[in-house]
Structure formats: structure tokens, C-alpha cells
């Protein structure tokens, strides 16, 4: 998608040119080169061009090994595009080629002239996207490169803020469901696409969370029912019309021919390698994931039983969460525009929080700040990656903006301040205020 700017300039965001997976061991002899290619997108590319592109990547990787045997090439920068390399398993290479952002201008004689913006893409962001592809095995149509930013590096989890009583209600609900549906091995609970509870290991939940929020949930966005999250009267539990439905599995429980197929996921891949069926069931804004052993095939009767047990209770619970959340929002006054624009990430529990992103979906990253400021955040993160110890970086950006990055005890905080005529001391004081109000002073290094 192109956007027109001043003097009829057209701007084109980065775009996926090709994506392929190869193994150099699979076609070692001349004439067998095509055997190396396990996957190539777009598929319609002519065979010889595929072989040529894979051969070029092999040569680049081999050449860079001479300088760094244990860490070969991660990326290659050219005028028109950037190539990213990842070797997730020995000899299996994933390559992603991204076209650089472009600006199309008109010369004096009216002919279009294309300028490639070679320094706009951040290696760390797109290398992280490539690693996530390996973790998720997703279709490439869901790779929305124009919306990638710092949050893709973290691959974090957004947690839903909740009071203790409501959290205990959810915990009680999960215990009851696991007891009633005794074949459930693991459970996860989300509200508004944010995580509340998970029984999975952290790294497994990180991948599942990414799949749910960028692939499964967006496919099932329904027209908002008027007032569907409004509190439901509890005085009629006997004939309560619940809002529960399966996001994976049978579409229509009344159809005797309904298919009970559930996607398979793999967890604990480092040691025991468990294979599970993923049952995702949703009522209003609440979603619960039940994971059962893949050796068991859920029947239509099981799905009907799950619907009758989980549906009514999840509907009431979703309504309670909504009511409590609205009360808390009014008390804290969080409906107003946030005073500070920041991104926070905790490496220990993968928690992330952003007041910079007004909306972050697979295809859109709506941020309330200029793209140049987002790029500075990415650059600060790259500096943090190179250093092991805690540190702080302050950057005076365009016009009235200051960008502050803090790294302390496995936590990272990035703050954008719009302070006219401010100096370093004043900027530091503002960040201290933020740390005191939002993070209980965990970032005070001085």
C-alpha cells in the first residue's frame, strides 16, 4: 500500500519479496540443487531462479563462516532489499527477503524516480520475526511486515489487570472445569486478548499467545453484540442463554455430522515433547484454552458436554470481569490519555505493556508517536542487547522530543517525552516520576 505525501511523493512500506527454507545437505551433487529447497514463497517463481537464490544464500553463509565460524551471517543489506538468515536446526536454513521502504518522486521531466530507504529497517526486529516463524509454522499471508516494531523483538505477553477477588473467581472456575472435564492437562485463560492465567511453561505460552492473538482470534472477530459484555442478571441461572462457542473444533453442535477436529500443538519440546489437542472456547470477551492429550480424540458428545458446562459459567464470569474492570478504570481514571508514553518489558515473566500502541493487530500497528521515534527505540534496544550490565540511554530526538531507555534487573523501559526546552536533569526527574507511579521504583539505579 502506498501513501501520497508532499509534492506527490508516494511512500511504500517494507514488503515480503520471498521466503524460503533449504538444507544444503539434501542436494550435494550437480543437477540435484532443487532437492535442497524444502519450501519457497512465492511458489510461481521459475525453478532456475529459486536454485540461483538459494545458491547465493549458501555462498553468503559460507563466506561469512570464514570470519565467524560459530555465528554466520544474520542479515545482508543491499540497496533494494534486506535478507535475513536463520538456522533454527543444524543445516536447516530459513531466509526472508524484505524489500526496503521506497519513496517514488517525479523528476523534472515527469518521470518517476524511486529512492530506496536503506537504513529504515531494523535487523533486530525482522530477525525476531523470522525466529517466530520457526516457532509458529504460520502461513506467510499473516506476516504483516509493515506493522513490525519493538514489541516483535520482545515477543511478550500482555497481562490483563485484575483485582484479587475476580482473579480468585477465575482460579476457582479453572479448577472446577479441570475437575469436570478430567482429561484436560493444561488450561489458559484470556480476556480482551490479554492473558490472565496459564498452566503452560513460559516459552510454550509465549508461542501459544502469539498464535491466539495474531492468527486465531482475528479470524473470529464477530460483529459486536450491543451490550453483550454488560452484566447479566444472576437471578435466572436455570434458563440462562449463554454466549459460549468453539473457536476450534465443531462449528455447529446441533449438526450430527459436525467435525470435532482440533489443531495439534507441541509443548515441552526441550524434554518430554508432549503432543496436545487445542480446544479454544470463547464467551463474549473471555476465552479459555483447554489442552488435552493428542492420543484422545474428543467426540461430539464431549464437545456438547463441554459447551453445557463451560458456556453458562464462562458467560457469567466474562460479565463479572467486565463489570469489575470498568469500576477499576473509573477509580484509577485510566480512561484519560496516558500522561507518559512508554513501552515496558520484563524478561522474567514476559510481561509487556505499551501506552504508545493505540492498536497493535497483525496487520496494523497504530502508534501515537512518529515512526522515527519508534526507530530510535529499536536502536536503543540493539545497544542494550550488546551490553550485559544495567544501563540508561537518553537521546534528544527531533524538535521537542526526548527518548529514554532504561535496562535494570531483566526489565527494560522505553519512555518518550515531549518536553519543550527541557534539559537532561528535568527529563531524568520526569522518568523518576513515571517509575515511582507505575513501577514501584524498580528502575532507580542511582
mmCIF file with all atom_site columns, C-alpha atoms in Angstrom, residues 18-162:
data_model
loop_
_atom_site.group_PDB
_atom_site.id
_atom_site.type_symbol
_atom_site.label_atom_id
_atom_site.label_alt_id
_atom_site.label_comp_id
_atom_site.label_asym_id
_atom_site.label_entity_id
_atom_site.label_seq_id
_atom_site.pdbx_PDB_ins_code
_atom_site.Cartn_x
_atom_site.Cartn_y
_atom_site.Cartn_z
_atom_site.occupancy
_atom_site.B_iso_or_equiv
_atom_site.pdbx_formal_charge
_atom_site.auth_seq_id
_atom_site.auth_comp_id
_atom_site.auth_asym_id
_atom_site.auth_atom_id
_atom_site.pdbx_PDB_model_num
ATOM 1   C CA . UNK A 1 18  ? 10.482 -14.058 -0.840  1.00 0.00 ? 18  UNK A CA 1
ATOM 2   C CA . UNK A 1 19  ? 10.721 -16.607 1.934   1.00 0.00 ? 19  UNK A CA 1
ATOM 3   C CA . UNK A 1 20  ? 12.411 -19.992 1.586   1.00 0.00 ? 20  UNK A CA 1
ATOM 4   C CA . UNK A 1 21  ? 13.745 -22.921 3.595   1.00 0.00 ? 21  UNK A CA 1
ATOM 5   C CA . UNK A 1 22  ? 16.627 -25.069 2.359   1.00 0.00 ? 22  UNK A CA 1
ATOM 6   C CA . UNK A 1 23  ? 19.099 -27.709 3.529   1.00 0.00 ? 23  UNK A CA 1
ATOM 7   C CA . UNK A 1 24  ? 22.470 -27.768 1.687   1.00 0.00 ? 24  UNK A CA 1
ATOM 8   C CA . UNK A 1 25  ? 22.925 -31.482 2.525   1.00 0.00 ? 25  UNK A CA 1
ATOM 9   C CA . UNK A 1 26  ? 19.857 -32.563 0.526   1.00 0.00 ? 26  UNK A CA 1
ATOM 10  C CA . UNK A 1 27  ? 21.238 -31.867 -2.965  1.00 0.00 ? 27  UNK A CA 1
ATOM 11  C CA . UNK A 1 28  ? 25.027 -32.029 -2.785  1.00 0.00 ? 28  UNK A CA 1
ATOM 12  C CA . UNK A 1 29  ? 25.661 -33.133 -6.392  1.00 0.00 ? 29  UNK A CA 1
ATOM 13  C CA . UNK A 1 30  ? 25.397 -31.062 -9.559  1.00 0.00 ? 30  UNK A CA 1
ATOM 14  C CA . UNK A 1 31  ? 21.940 -31.311 -11.134 1.00 0.00 ? 31  UNK A CA 1
ATOM 15  C CA . UNK A 1 32  ? 20.321 -32.094 -7.756  1.00 0.00 ? 32  UNK A CA 1
ATOM 16  C CA . UNK A 1 33  ? 20.182 -28.496 -6.488  1.00 0.00 ? 33  UNK A CA 1
ATOM 17  C CA . UNK A 1 34  ? 16.362 -28.419 -6.460  1.00 0.00 ? 34  UNK A CA 1
ATOM 18  C CA . UNK A 1 35  ? 16.327 -31.125 -3.743  1.00 0.00 ? 35  UNK A CA 1
ATOM 19  C CA . UNK A 1 36  ? 17.819 -28.607 -1.309  1.00 0.00 ? 36  UNK A CA 1
ATOM 20  C CA . UNK A 1 37  ? 14.683 -26.448 -1.459  1.00 0.00 ? 37  UNK A CA 1
ATOM 21  C CA . UNK A 1 38  ? 12.093 -27.547 1.108   1.00 0.00 ? 38  UNK A CA 1
ATOM 22  C CA . UNK A 1 39  ? 9.802  -24.529 0.719   1.00 0.00 ? 39  UNK A CA 1
ATOM 23  C CA . UNK A 1 40  ? 9.752  -21.444 -1.488  1.00 0.00 ? 40  UNK A CA 1
ATOM 24  C CA . UNK A 1 41  ? 7.346  -18.488 -1.469  1.00 0.00 ? 41  UNK A CA 1
ATOM 25  C CA . UNK A 1 42  ? 6.127  -17.236 -3.880  1.00 0.00 ? 42  UNK A CA 1
ATOM 26  C CA . UNK A 1 43  ? 5.761  -20.658 -5.460  1.00 0.00 ? 43  UNK A CA 1
ATOM 27  C CA . UNK A 1 44  ? 5.327  -19.346 -9.009  1.00 0.00 ? 44  UNK A CA 1
ATOM 28  C CA . UNK A 1 45  ? 8.981  -18.218 -9.199  1.00 0.00 ? 45  UNK A CA 1
ATOM 29  C CA . UNK A 1 46  ? 10.771 -20.059 -12.025 1.00 0.00 ? 46  UNK A CA 1
ATOM 30  C CA . UNK A 1 47  ? 12.795 -23.123 -10.903 1.00 0.00 ? 47  UNK A CA 1
ATOM 31  C CA . UNK A 1 48  ? 16.222 -21.835 -12.003 1.00 0.00 ? 48  UNK A CA 1
ATOM 32  C CA . UNK A 1 49  ? 15.686 -18.542 -10.176 1.00 0.00 ? 49  UNK A CA 1
ATOM 33  C CA . UNK A 1 50  ? 14.821 -20.435 -6.961  1.00 0.00 ? 50  UNK A CA 1
ATOM 34  C CA . UNK A 1 51  ? 18.017 -22.516 -7.311  1.00 0.00 ? 51  UNK A CA 1
ATOM 35  C CA . UNK A 1 52  ? 20.054 -19.365 -8.039  1.00 0.00 ? 52  UNK A CA 1
ATOM 36  C CA . UNK A 1 53  ? 18.687 -17.502 -4.981  1.00 0.00 ? 53  UNK A CA 1
ATOM 37  C CA . UNK A 1 54  ? 19.297 -20.462 -2.659  1.00 0.00 ? 54  UNK A CA 1
ATOM 38  C CA . UNK A 1 55  ? 22.819 -20.896 -4.072  1.00 0.00 ? 55  UNK A CA 1
ATOM 39  C CA . UNK A 1 56  ? 23.574 -17.217 -3.419  1.00 0.00 ? 56  UNK A CA 1
ATOM 40  C CA . UNK A 1 57  ? 22.465 -17.561 0.229   1.00 0.00 ? 57  UNK A CA 1
ATOM 41  C CA . UNK A 1 58  ? 24.621 -20.676 0.645   1.00 0.00 ? 58  UNK A CA 1
ATOM 42  C CA . UNK A 1 59  ? 27.619 -18.754 -0.691  1.00 0.00 ? 59  UNK A CA 1
ATOM 43  C CA . UNK A 1 60  ? 26.982 -15.783 1.661   1.00 0.00 ? 60  UNK A CA 1
ATOM 44  C CA . UNK A 1 61  ? 26.678 -18.087 4.695   1.00 0.00 ? 61  UNK A CA 1
ATOM 45  C CA . UNK A 1 62  ? 29.852 -19.988 3.765   1.00 0.00 ? 62  UNK A CA 1
ATOM 46  C CA . UNK A 1 63  ? 31.778 -16.774 3.117   1.00 0.00 ? 63  UNK A CA 1
ATOM 47  C CA . UNK A 1 64  ? 30.829 -15.256 6.493   1.00 0.00 ? 64  UNK A CA 1
ATOM 48  C CA . UNK A 1 65  ? 31.767 -18.513 8.280   1.00 0.00 ? 65  UNK A CA 1
ATOM 49  C CA . UNK A 1 66  ? 35.413 -17.785 7.417   1.00 0.00 ? 66  UNK A CA 1
ATOM 50  C CA . UNK A 1 67  ? 35.257 -14.720 9.702   1.00 0.00 ? 67  UNK A CA 1
ATOM 51  C CA . UNK A 1 68  ? 32.955 -16.158 12.381  1.00 0.00 ? 68  UNK A CA 1
ATOM 52  C CA . UNK A 1 69  ? 32.657 -19.985 12.265  1.00 0.00 ? 69  UNK A CA 1
ATOM 53  C CA . UNK A 1 70  ? 30.133 -20.248 15.120  1.00 0.00 ? 70  UNK A CA 1
ATOM 54  C CA . UNK A 1 71  ? 27.998 -17.219 14.147  1.00 0.00 ? 71  UNK A CA 1
ATOM 55  C CA . UNK A 1 72  ? 27.500 -16.973 10.369  1.00 0.00 ? 72  UNK A CA 1
ATOM 56  C CA . UNK A 1 73  ? 25.502 -14.262 8.584   1.00 0.00 ? 73  UNK A CA 1
ATOM 57  C CA . UNK A 1 74  ? 22.277 -12.988 10.154  1.00 0.00 ? 74  UNK A CA 1
ATOM 58  C CA . UNK A 1 75  ? 21.460 -10.371 7.504   1.00 0.00 ? 75  UNK A CA 1
ATOM 59  C CA . UNK A 1 76  ? 22.653 -8.902  4.210   1.00 0.00 ? 76  UNK A CA 1
ATOM 60  C CA . UNK A 1 77  ? 21.987 -5.260  3.305   1.00 0.00 ? 77  UNK A CA 1
ATOM 61  C CA . UNK A 1 78  ? 21.605 -4.171  -0.331  1.00 0.00 ? 78  UNK A CA 1
ATOM 62  C CA . UNK A 1 79  ? 20.203 -1.027  -1.900  1.00 0.00 ? 79  UNK A CA 1
ATOM 63  C CA . UNK A 1 80  ? 16.790 -2.506  -2.758  1.00 0.00 ? 80  UNK A CA 1
ATOM 64  C CA . UNK A 1 81  ? 16.267 -5.156  -0.101  1.00 0.00 ? 81  UNK A CA 1
ATOM 65  C CA . UNK A 1 82  ? 17.494 -6.849  3.015   1.00 0.00 ? 82  UNK A CA 1
ATOM 66  C CA . UNK A 1 83  ? 17.938 -10.599 3.502   1.00 0.00 ? 83  UNK A CA 1
ATOM 67  C CA . UNK A 1 84  ? 17.605 -12.284 6.884   1.00 0.00 ? 84  UNK A CA 1
ATOM 68  C CA . UNK A 1 85  ? 19.053 -15.734 7.655   1.00 0.00 ? 85  UNK A CA 1
ATOM 69  C CA . UNK A 1 86  ? 18.176 -18.128 10.474  1.00 0.00 ? 86  UNK A CA 1
ATOM 70  C CA . UNK A 1 87  ? 19.498 -21.641 11.126  1.00 0.00 ? 87  UNK A CA 1
ATOM 71  C CA . UNK A 1 88  ? 16.956 -22.949 13.718  1.00 0.00 ? 88  UNK A CA 1
ATOM 72  C CA . UNK A 1 89  ? 18.201 -26.544 13.397  1.00 0.00 ? 89  UNK A CA 1
ATOM 73  C CA . UNK A 1 90  ? 21.506 -27.817 12.067  1.00 0.00 ? 90  UNK A CA 1
ATOM 74  C CA . UNK A 1 91  ? 21.726 -27.342 8.266   1.00 0.00 ? 91  UNK A CA 1
ATOM 75  C CA . UNK A 1 92  ? 18.103 -26.149 8.003   1.00 0.00 ? 92  UNK A CA 1
ATOM 76  C CA . UNK A 1 93  ? 18.152 -22.523 6.841   1.00 0.00 ? 93  UNK A CA 1
ATOM 77  C CA . UNK A 1 94  ? 15.245 -20.083 6.732   1.00 0.00 ? 94  UNK A CA 1
ATOM 78  C CA . UNK A 1 95  ? 15.686 -16.985 4.572   1.00 0.00 ? 95  UNK A CA 1
ATOM 79  C CA . UNK A 1 96  ? 13.393 -13.955 4.425   1.00 0.00 ? 96  UNK A CA 1
ATOM 80  C CA . UNK A 1 97  ? 13.923 -11.261 1.791   1.00 0.00 ? 97  UNK A CA 1
ATOM 81  C CA . UNK A 1 98  ? 12.278 -7.905  2.562   1.00 0.00 ? 98  UNK A CA 1
ATOM 82  C CA . UNK A 1 99  ? 12.081 -5.011  0.119   1.00 0.00 ? 99  UNK A CA 1
ATOM 83  C CA . UNK A 1 100 ? 13.312 -1.767  1.667   1.00 0.00 ? 100 UNK A CA 1
ATOM 84  C CA . UNK A 1 101 ? 10.754 1.047   2.089   1.00 0.00 ? 101 UNK A CA 1
ATOM 85  C CA . UNK A 1 102 ? 10.611 3.232   -1.024  1.00 0.00 ? 102 UNK A CA 1
ATOM 86  C CA . UNK A 1 103 ? 9.745  6.791   -1.942  1.00 0.00 ? 103 UNK A CA 1
ATOM 87  C CA . UNK A 1 104 ? 8.625  7.448   -5.511  1.00 0.00 ? 104 UNK A CA 1
ATOM 88  C CA . UNK A 1 105 ? 9.201  11.023  -6.714  1.00 0.00 ? 105 UNK A CA 1
ATOM 89  C CA . UNK A 1 106 ? 8.729  12.690  -10.074 1.00 0.00 ? 106 UNK A CA 1
ATOM 90  C CA . UNK A 1 107 ? 11.768 14.208  -11.776 1.00 0.00 ? 107 UNK A CA 1
ATOM 91  C CA . UNK A 1 108 ? 11.644 17.499  -13.661 1.00 0.00 ? 108 UNK A CA 1
ATOM 92  C CA . UNK A 1 109 ? 10.745 15.714  -16.895 1.00 0.00 ? 109 UNK A CA 1
ATOM 93  C CA . UNK A 1 110 ? 7.828  13.983  -15.129 1.00 0.00 ? 110 UNK A CA 1
ATOM 94  C CA . UNK A 1 111 ? 9.370  10.519  -14.999 1.00 0.00 ? 111 UNK A CA 1
ATOM 95  C CA . UNK A 1 112 ? 9.058  8.581   -11.699 1.00 0.00 ? 112 UNK A CA 1
ATOM 96  C CA . UNK A 1 113 ? 12.265 8.174   -9.694  1.00 0.00 ? 113 UNK A CA 1
ATOM 97  C CA . UNK A 1 114 ? 12.452 5.572   -6.933  1.00 0.00 ? 114 UNK A CA 1
ATOM 98  C CA . UNK A 1 115 ? 14.539 6.132   -3.805  1.00 0.00 ? 115 UNK A CA 1
ATOM 99  C CA . UNK A 1 116 ? 15.142 3.135   -1.525  1.00 0.00 ? 116 UNK A CA 1
ATOM 100 C CA . UNK A 1 117 ? 15.382 3.918   2.203   1.00 0.00 ? 117 UNK A CA 1
ATOM 101 C CA . UNK A 1 118 ? 18.230 1.555   3.025   1.00 0.00 ? 118 UNK A CA 1
ATOM 102 C CA . UNK A 1 119 ? 18.615 2.404   6.719   1.00 0.00 ? 119 UNK A CA 1
ATOM 103 C CA . UNK A 1 120 ? 14.955 2.264   7.786   1.00 0.00 ? 120 UNK A CA 1
ATOM 104 C CA . UNK A 1 121 ? 14.688 -1.473  8.593   1.00 0.00 ? 121 UNK A CA 1
ATOM 105 C CA . UNK A 1 122 ? 15.980 -2.673  11.957  1.00 0.00 ? 122 UNK A CA 1
ATOM 106 C CA . UNK A 1 123 ? 17.791 -6.012  11.769  1.00 0.00 ? 123 UNK A CA 1
ATOM 107 C CA . UNK A 1 124 ? 16.763 -6.991  15.296  1.00 0.00 ? 124 UNK A CA 1
ATOM 108 C CA . UNK A 1 125 ? 13.028 -6.593  14.565  1.00 0.00 ? 125 UNK A CA 1
ATOM 109 C CA . UNK A 1 126 ? 12.992 -8.674  11.387  1.00 0.00 ? 126 UNK A CA 1
ATOM 110 C CA . UNK A 1 127 ? 15.393 -11.324 12.721  1.00 0.00 ? 127 UNK A CA 1
ATOM 111 C CA . UNK A 1 128 ? 12.953 -11.760 15.624  1.00 0.00 ? 128 UNK A CA 1
ATOM 112 C CA . UNK A 1 129 ? 10.050 -12.106 13.170  1.00 0.00 ? 129 UNK A CA 1
ATOM 113 C CA . UNK A 1 130 ? 11.989 -14.824 11.324  1.00 0.00 ? 130 UNK A CA 1
ATOM 114 C CA . UNK A 1 131 ? 12.629 -16.724 14.567  1.00 0.00 ? 131 UNK A CA 1
ATOM 115 C CA . UNK A 1 132 ? 8.926  -16.521 15.427  1.00 0.00 ? 132 UNK A CA 1
ATOM 116 C CA . UNK A 1 133 ? 8.100  -18.062 12.035  1.00 0.00 ? 133 UNK A CA 1
ATOM 117 C CA . UNK A 1 134 ? 10.036 -21.139 13.086  1.00 0.00 ? 134 UNK A CA 1
ATOM 118 C CA . UNK A 1 135 ? 8.221  -21.259 16.430  1.00 0.00 ? 135 UNK A CA 1
ATOM 119 C CA . UNK A 1 136 ? 4.776  -20.940 14.894  1.00 0.00 ? 136 UNK A CA 1
ATOM 120 C CA . UNK A 1 137 ? 4.854  -22.586 11.434  1.00 0.00 ? 137 UNK A CA 1
ATOM 121 C CA . UNK A 1 138 ? 2.356  -19.966 10.297  1.00 0.00 ? 138 UNK A CA 1
ATOM 122 C CA . UNK A 1 139 ? 1.082  -19.137 6.814   1.00 0.00 ? 139 UNK A CA 1
ATOM 123 C CA . UNK A 1 140 ? 3.037  -16.355 5.221   1.00 0.00 ? 140 UNK A CA 1
ATOM 124 C CA . UNK A 1 141 ? -0.062 -14.287 4.483   1.00 0.00 ? 141 UNK A CA 1
ATOM 125 C CA . UNK A 1 142 ? -0.057 -13.495 8.205   1.00 0.00 ? 142 UNK A CA 1
ATOM 126 C CA . UNK A 1 143 ? 3.444  -11.966 8.037   1.00 0.00 ? 143 UNK A CA 1
ATOM 127 C CA . UNK A 1 144 ? 2.495  -8.276  8.130   1.00 0.00 ? 144 UNK A CA 1
ATOM 128 C CA . UNK A 1 145 ? 5.913  -6.666  7.860   1.00 0.00 ? 145 UNK A CA 1
ATOM 129 C CA . UNK A 1 146 ? 4.627  -3.099  7.756   1.00 0.00 ? 146 UNK A CA 1
ATOM 130 C CA . UNK A 1 147 ? 3.400  -3.365  11.368  1.00 0.00 ? 147 UNK A CA 1
ATOM 131 C CA . UNK A 1 148 ? 6.549  -4.857  12.966  1.00 0.00 ? 148 UNK A CA 1
ATOM 132 C CA . UNK A 1 149 ? 8.328  -2.910  15.706  1.00 0.00 ? 149 UNK A CA 1
ATOM 133 C CA . UNK A 1 150 ? 9.939  -3.184  19.155  1.00 0.00 ? 150 UNK A CA 1
ATOM 134 C CA . UNK A 1 151 ? 7.130  -5.396  20.519  1.00 0.00 ? 151 UNK A CA 1
ATOM 135 C CA . UNK A 1 152 ? 8.055  -8.084  17.951  1.00 0.00 ? 152 UNK A CA 1
ATOM 136 C CA . UNK A 1 153 ? 11.585 -8.237  19.388  1.00 0.00 ? 153 UNK A CA 1
ATOM 137 C CA . UNK A 1 154 ? 10.240 -8.913  22.878  1.00 0.00 ? 154 UNK A CA 1
ATOM 138 C CA . UNK A 1 155 ? 7.574  -11.427 21.834  1.00 0.00 ? 155 UNK A CA 1
ATOM 139 C CA . UNK A 1 156 ? 5.999  -10.599 25.194  1.00 0.00 ? 156 UNK A CA 1
ATOM 140 C CA . UNK A 1 157 ? 2.609  -11.255 26.744  1.00 0.00 ? 157 UNK A CA 1
ATOM 141 C CA . UNK A 1 158 ? 0.122  -8.552  27.665  1.00 0.00 ? 158 UNK A CA 1
ATOM 142 C CA . UNK A 1 159 ? -1.442 -9.355  31.048  1.00 0.00 ? 159 UNK A CA 1
ATOM 143 C CA . UNK A 1 160 ? -4.956 -8.237  31.943  1.00 0.00 ? 160 UNK A CA 1
ATOM 144 C CA . UNK A 1 161 ? -5.069 -6.052  35.101  1.00 0.00 ? 161 UNK A CA 1
ATOM 145 C CA . UNK A 1 162 ? -7.346 -7.663  37.656  1.00 0.00 ? 162 UNK A CA 1
#
